[in-house]
Phi, psi and omega in degrees: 000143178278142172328139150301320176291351174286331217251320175295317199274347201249320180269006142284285187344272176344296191283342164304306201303305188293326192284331176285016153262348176278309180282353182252324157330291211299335189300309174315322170277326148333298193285295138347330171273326184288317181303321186314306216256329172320319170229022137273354163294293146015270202265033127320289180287325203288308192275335169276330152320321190258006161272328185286324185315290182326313173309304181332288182311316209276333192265347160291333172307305184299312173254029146272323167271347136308002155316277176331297169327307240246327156294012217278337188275320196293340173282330173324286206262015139077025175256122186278322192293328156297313225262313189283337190302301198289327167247022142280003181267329174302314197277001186272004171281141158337144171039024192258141185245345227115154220229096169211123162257121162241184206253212219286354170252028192071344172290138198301142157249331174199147193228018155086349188263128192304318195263004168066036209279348152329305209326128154094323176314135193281147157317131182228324189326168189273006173287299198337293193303273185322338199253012120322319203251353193284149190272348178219191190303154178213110159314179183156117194277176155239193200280283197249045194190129142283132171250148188235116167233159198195125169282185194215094203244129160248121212025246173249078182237102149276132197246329206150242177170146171235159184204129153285103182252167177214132204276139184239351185292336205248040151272306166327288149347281182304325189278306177322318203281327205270350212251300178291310175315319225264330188290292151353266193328299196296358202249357153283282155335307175306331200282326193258265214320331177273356194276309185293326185291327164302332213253337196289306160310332195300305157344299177289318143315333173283310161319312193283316161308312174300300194290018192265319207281284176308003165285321189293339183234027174234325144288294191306333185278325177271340185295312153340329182267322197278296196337289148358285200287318210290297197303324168300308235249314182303339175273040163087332201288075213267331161276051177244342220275111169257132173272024156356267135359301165344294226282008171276326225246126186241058124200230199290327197277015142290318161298315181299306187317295160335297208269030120336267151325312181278011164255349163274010143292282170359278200307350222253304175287359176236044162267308147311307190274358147288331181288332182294304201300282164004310203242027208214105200280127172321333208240340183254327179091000167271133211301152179263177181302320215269308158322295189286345189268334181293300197337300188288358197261356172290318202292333199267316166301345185267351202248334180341171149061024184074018199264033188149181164226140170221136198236141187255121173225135205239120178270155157221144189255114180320149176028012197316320181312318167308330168282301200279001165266007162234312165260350170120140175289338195284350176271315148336312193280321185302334171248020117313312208284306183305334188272328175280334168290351165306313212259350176249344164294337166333281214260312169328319222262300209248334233246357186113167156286316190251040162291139167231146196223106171257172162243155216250314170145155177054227195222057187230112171257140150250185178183133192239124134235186225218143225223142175253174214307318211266002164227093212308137147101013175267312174304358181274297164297271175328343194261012184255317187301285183352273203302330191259346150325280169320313174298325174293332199270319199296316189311355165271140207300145183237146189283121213206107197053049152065019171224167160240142197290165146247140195203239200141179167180155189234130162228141158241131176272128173214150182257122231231110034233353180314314147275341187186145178274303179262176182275335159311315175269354165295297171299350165286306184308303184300333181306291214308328196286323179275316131041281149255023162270339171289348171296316186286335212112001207037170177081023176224233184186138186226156174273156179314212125164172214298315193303345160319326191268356172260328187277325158326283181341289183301294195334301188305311192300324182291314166329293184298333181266043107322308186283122153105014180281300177306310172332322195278347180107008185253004163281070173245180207250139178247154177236143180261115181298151169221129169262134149345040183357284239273352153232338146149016207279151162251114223263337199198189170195127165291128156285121161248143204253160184222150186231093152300086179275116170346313152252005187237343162092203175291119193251163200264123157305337179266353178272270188307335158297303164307327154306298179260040129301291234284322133340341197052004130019261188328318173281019163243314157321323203305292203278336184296316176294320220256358152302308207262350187274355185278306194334297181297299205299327186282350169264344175299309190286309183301321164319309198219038155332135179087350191249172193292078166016123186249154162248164180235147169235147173246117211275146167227129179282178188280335198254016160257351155311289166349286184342306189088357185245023193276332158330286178265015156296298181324292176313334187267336202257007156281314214267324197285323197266003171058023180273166187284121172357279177266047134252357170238145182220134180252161172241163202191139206292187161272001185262313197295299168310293186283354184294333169205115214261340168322303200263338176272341174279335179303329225246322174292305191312304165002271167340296154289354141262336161265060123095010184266141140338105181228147186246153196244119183250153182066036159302137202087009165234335186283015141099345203274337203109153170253026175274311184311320202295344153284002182249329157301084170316028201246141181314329187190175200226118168275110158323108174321163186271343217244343151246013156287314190290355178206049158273339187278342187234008199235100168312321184312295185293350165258347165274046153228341188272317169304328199293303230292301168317318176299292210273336170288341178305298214295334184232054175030039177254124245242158210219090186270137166263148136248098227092060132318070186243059197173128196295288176003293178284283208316336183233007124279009155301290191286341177306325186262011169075034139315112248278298198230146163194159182258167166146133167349296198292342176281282209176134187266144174309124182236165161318184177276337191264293131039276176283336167292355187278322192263027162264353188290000000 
C-alpha cells in the first residue's frame, strides 16, 4: 500500500501544476489586454477619421452649395463688393482656410480678402484643373485640405465657381487629444484589472492551501483505512469487509465505508450471476457450449479407466432455416424455445438423473447420458430409447403465429469409451453420425462408426468435384418420354439430370443430388438445368412443327423453393429461350410443398400465372393427404412408383391408386404415373383413367440428340 505522502506529494504537484496554468493563463491575459487595447485604439482612430470625414463632407457640400446660391446675382451683375461681403462671411466658419470664387476660365475673381491681390490669376494649383471642368459640386481631398467646389450657374448659363478649402490639421489635433484621453483610460483599467488578478491569484493560492490542508486530514486518512477494504474485495474476498468501523464515522466517509460494504455483497451476488450467464444459453435457459463442455471433460475423468459408459447424442432440428426465412426470427426463436422444452421434458423423462443437456447455439442440442459399469450395453440403450422419443416428440407439429410448423430432427449418437477417449473427438464423432442422419432423410438417428468418417470424407471430395462440374461438361441432361394413356400419343419429357464423373464413372442421382441440396449447390445447378432443358424443348418444337406441342418438366428442389426467388428465375429463363409458358411444367417434391404450405402456395400462384405448369411429384408418401391438393395450387399429381409397382399383386395399393386418380379427377388435376414397367400397369392404368404415364416400359431416359432423334 502506498504512503499517504506519496498520495500528498501527488496533490502538491497537482496544485503547483494549476497555480503555472493560472499563472501562463493571467500572462496570456496580460498579454491580451494589452494586444486589446492596441486595437481598440486602432479601430478608435479609424472610426473617428470616418466620421469627421463624413461629417466634413456632408456640411462642407451644404455650404458651398448654399455658397454657390447665394452668388449666383452678385456674379451675374459682376459686384466684387457683394461677392467679398459673401465669401469673408464664408471664411468666418469653423476650418474654413479659404474662400475663391472664380469664372468659367479658372481665373480668380475674389479670394475673400479686401485688396484681392489674386484678381484675375488663373487657378494653377493641383486641384484646379478638375474643379474648373467639374459640371456639379465637387470634393477633392489634399494632403492638409478638403477643397469643396460647386459651379454657380443662373439657369444653365454658367458665370463660373466657388471653392472652399477646409483646413484638416485641426481635425488631426483633435482626433490625437481624443485618442491620448481614451489610451489614458484603458491604461487605468489595465491597471485595476491587473490589481484584481493579483488579489485574485493571492486568493487562489489560499484556496489552494486550505484544500491541501484539508485533504490531508479528511481524505488522505480514511482512504488508508478504506485501501484495506479496497484490497479484500480485489482478492475475490468479497463478504470478508467489516463495517464495524462505520458506526464511529457519522458522515460521508461512513457513508463510503458502508457502501464498501454494501458492494462486496454486490459484487459477490453478481459474480454469481455472472459465471450463470457465462454458462447459460440466453434463449433457452440451457446449459451452454462453455458449460457442457467443462461438464463432459469432469465426466470423462470421473468415468476414466473403464469405470462407466457415456453416450453423447448431438441433435439438430431439420429445415429450422425455413422458419426463420418465412415467419420471421422472433418466430424462429419462439419454435427454439418450444423445441427445447420438448427436449429437456425428454432428457427428464427418459434420460436419467445425472443427463445433462445444452444447446449448442442455432438450432443444435446435446445431451451426455450416462450407462453404469456393471451393465454393459446400457448406456447404448438408453441413448437409443432417448434418441427414438425425442425424433417422435419433435416430429409433432409446433404451433406458432397461429400456424403450424412441421420440423423433425436428425441426431447423432456416439459412445464414451468405444468411439472416442476425449471429449473432442466424442463431439466429432457426434456432429458426423448426426450428420448422416440428414444424409439418411432426416427425422431419424444414427450411431457413430468407424466407416462415417470415410463417408465424410468421400461427401466433402464429391462436393468439392461438384462445383464447377457443369462448366467442365461432366453434367447433362437425358429426357424420359412421357405418354398419353388414352391414345398411346408422346405428349412430353421429364429432364433428369446425369453426372459422368472423370474418375468414378456415373454417380447415383440420389447420391450427388442430395450433395448439392445439402451444400447449397442445388441455387447454382437449379437455373442452370432448368435454362438448357427450355433450350432442348424449344428445339423440340422446331423438330415437330405441325405436330402436337411436347412440354418439359423440371424437378425443383425444396431448398430454391425456399428461396422465394424461383418466379422470376422462371420468368427470366422463358423470356431468354423464349418458350411458351405451358410448355415447361415444373415438379416439386410433396415434403417440399406441405412443410409451409402459405409461402409454397403464394410462390405457385405465381407461377401459374404466367402459365407454367406445376406438378406435385412423388404423391403419397409425404404423408400430406388428398386435402392439401385443395389448398395447394397445383396442375398434377405424379403418382409414386413404389405404389404403381404393385397395382398388379397388391389390392391395397391399387384401391389407394383409383381413389387417388378419382378424387384428383374431381378437383381437375391431371394424373401422371410413374415407373411404368410392365404392359400390365399400363393397362390398368389406363383403365382406371389415368391421364399420363412414364416408365421403363414406355421409354428409357436418353441424351438430347437421342430424343430428338424419336421426334423424326
Amino acid at each position: 500500500m502506498k504512503s499517504p505522502r506519496g498520495l500528498q506529494a501527488k496533490f502538491l504537484a497537482i496544485m503547483g501544476l494549476a497555480l503555472a496554468v493560472v499563472a501562463v493563463l493571467i500572462l496570456l491575459l496580460l498579454h491580451r489586454q494589452e494586444r486589446i487595447q492596441s486595437e481598440v485604439v486602432g479601430v478608435s482612430r479609424d472610426a473617428m477619421r470616418d466620421s469627421f470625414v463624413a461629417s466634413l463632407r456632408r456640411h462642407g457640400e451644404g455650404e458651398v452649395a448654399q455658397l454657390a446660391g447665394s452668388l449666383t446675382n452678385p456674379l451675374y451683375y459682376f459686384d466684387l463688393d457683394a461677392v467679398g461681403e459673401l465669401s469673408r462671411a464664408a471664411m468666418t466658419n469653423p476650418g474654413v482656410r479659404y474662400v475663391v470664387v472664380y469664372d468659367n476660365d479658372g481665373n480668380v475673381v475674389h479670394d475673400g480678402s479686401e485688396e484681392i491681390p489674386s484678381y484675375g490669376k488663373r487657378m494653377d494649383d493641383p486641384l484646379a484643373a478638375k474643379i474648373v471642368a467639374a459640371p456639379a459640386l465637387l470634393g477633392q481631398w489634399g494632403e492638409n485640405t478638403f477643397d469643396v467646389s460647386a459651379p454657380i450657374k443662373i439657369g444653365q448659363q454658367r458665370l463660373g465657381g466657388v471653392r472652399v478649402g477646409y483646413d484638416l490639421k485641426a481635425m488631426r489635433a483633435y482626433q490625437d487629444s481624443a485618442l491620448q484621453e481614451l489610451r489614458r483610460r484603458l491604461d487605468a483599467l489595465g491597471r485595476l484589472q491587473l490589481l484584481w488578478v493579483g488579489l485574485l491569484s493571492l486568493g487562489l493560492l489560499a484556496l489552494g492551501a486550505a484544500m491541501l490542508w484539508l485533504i490531508q486530514r479528511w481524505l488522505v486518512k480514511p482512504i488508508r483505512d478504506l485501501a484495506e477494504a479496497a484490497h479484500a474485495i480485489e482478492d475475490g474476498r468479497f463478504g470478508q469487509f467489516d463495517d464495524s468501523d462505520a458506526a464511529r464515522h457519522n458522515d460521508e466517509v461512513g457513508d463510503l465505508m458502508r457502501a464498501f460494504s454494501r458492494m462486496s455483497q454486490s459484487l459477490a451476488r453478481h459474480d454469481r450471476d455472472i459465471r450463470r450467464m457465462a454458462y447459460t444459453d440466453s434463449l433457452t435457459g440451457l446449459a451452454n457450449r462453455l458449460a457442457f463442455r467443462e461438464a463432459l471433460d469432469e465426466r470423462l475423468q470421473q468415468f476414466g479407466g473403464g469405470r462407466g459408459q457415456l453416450a453423447l447424442l448431438f441433435a439438430d432440428i431439420d429445415d429450422f432455416k425455413r422458419v426463420n426465412d418465412t415467419l420471421g426470427h422472433d418466430a424462429g426463436d419462439e419454435v427454439l424455445l418450444q423445441c427445447a422444452q420438448r427436449i429437456a421434458h425428454t432428457v427428464e423423462r427418459v434420460g436419467g438423473q445425472r443427463a445433462l443437456l445444452a444447446r449448442f447455439g442455432g438450432d443444435e442440442f446435446v445431451i451426455l447420458v450416462e450407462g453404469g459399469h456393471h451393465r454393459p450395453g446400457e448406456a447404448r440403450h438408453l441413448a437409443t430409447h432417448l434418441a427414438e422419443v425425442l425424433v417422435t416428440e419433435l416430429g409433432q407439429p409446433i404451433a406458432v403465429h397461429e400456424r403450424q410448423v412441421f420440423l423433425g430432427t436428425s441426431i447423432g449418437v456416439t459412445l464414451y469409451p468405444e468411439d472416442a477417449n476425449g471429449a473432442t473427438s466424442l463431439m466429432k464423432n457426434g456432429d458426423i453420425a448426426m450428420y448422416q442422419a440428414k444424409v439418411a432423410g432426416k427425422n431419424c438417428y444414427r450411431f457413430y462408426s468407424r466407416a462415417m468418417d470415410q463417408a465424410v470424407e468421400r461427401r466433402v471430395h464429391l462436393e468439392h468435384a461438384l462445383r464447377g462440374a457443369w462448366d467442365r461438361g461432366e453434367l447433362s441432361l437425358v429426357y424420359q418420354p412421357v405418354f398419353r394413356l388414352g391414345d398411346g400419343a408422346m405428349v412430353g419429357a421429364e429432364a433428369l439430370l446425369r453426372w459422368k464423373h472423370p474418375e468414378q464413372g456415373l454417380i447415383a442421382p440420389s447420391v450427388f443430388i442430395d450433395v448439392a441440396e445439402q451444400s447449397g449447390l442445388i441455387e447454382t445447378l437449379g437455373p442452370q438445368v432448368l435454362r438448357a432443358a427450355c433450350e432442348d424443348a424449344v428445339v423440340w418444337q422446331r423438330a415437330r412443327a405441325g405436330g402436337e406441342p411436347l412440354f418439359v418438366s423440371v424437378n425443383v428442389s425444396p431448398r430454391q423453393l425456399r428461396n422465394g426467388d424461383l418466379p422470376n428465375v422462371v420468368a427470366a429463363c422463358l423470356q431468354e429461350t423464349r418458350l411458351p409458358p405451358w410448355l415447361l411444367h415444373l415438379e416439386l417434391t410433396e415434403t417440399a410443398v406441405i412443410g409451409d404450405e402459405v409461402h409454397a402456395s403464394a410462390l405457385l400462384s405465381r407461377l401459374r400465372a404466367s402459365g407454367v405448369k406445376v406438378w406435385l411429384d412423388d404423391f403419397g408418401t409425404g404423408f400430406s393427404g388428398l386435402s392439401h391438393l385443395r389448398r395447394v395450387p397445383v396442375d398434377g399429381v405424379k403418382i409414386d412408383r413404389s405404389f404403381v409397382a404393385d397395382v398388379l399383386r397388391d389390392p391395397d395399393d391399387l384401391a389407394l391408386t383409383t381413389a387417388i386418380i378419382a378424387m384428383a379427377h374431381s378437383l381437375g388435376v391431371t394424373v401422371v404415373a410413374e415407373g411404368v414397367e410392365k404392359e400390365g400397369q399400363y393397362a390398368v392404368l389406363r383403365e382406371r383413367g389415368c391421364d399420363l404415364a412414364q416408365g421403363y416400359w414406355l421409354g428409357h431416359p436418353v441424351p438430347a440428340g437421342e430424343f430428338l432423334a424419336l421426334l423424326a
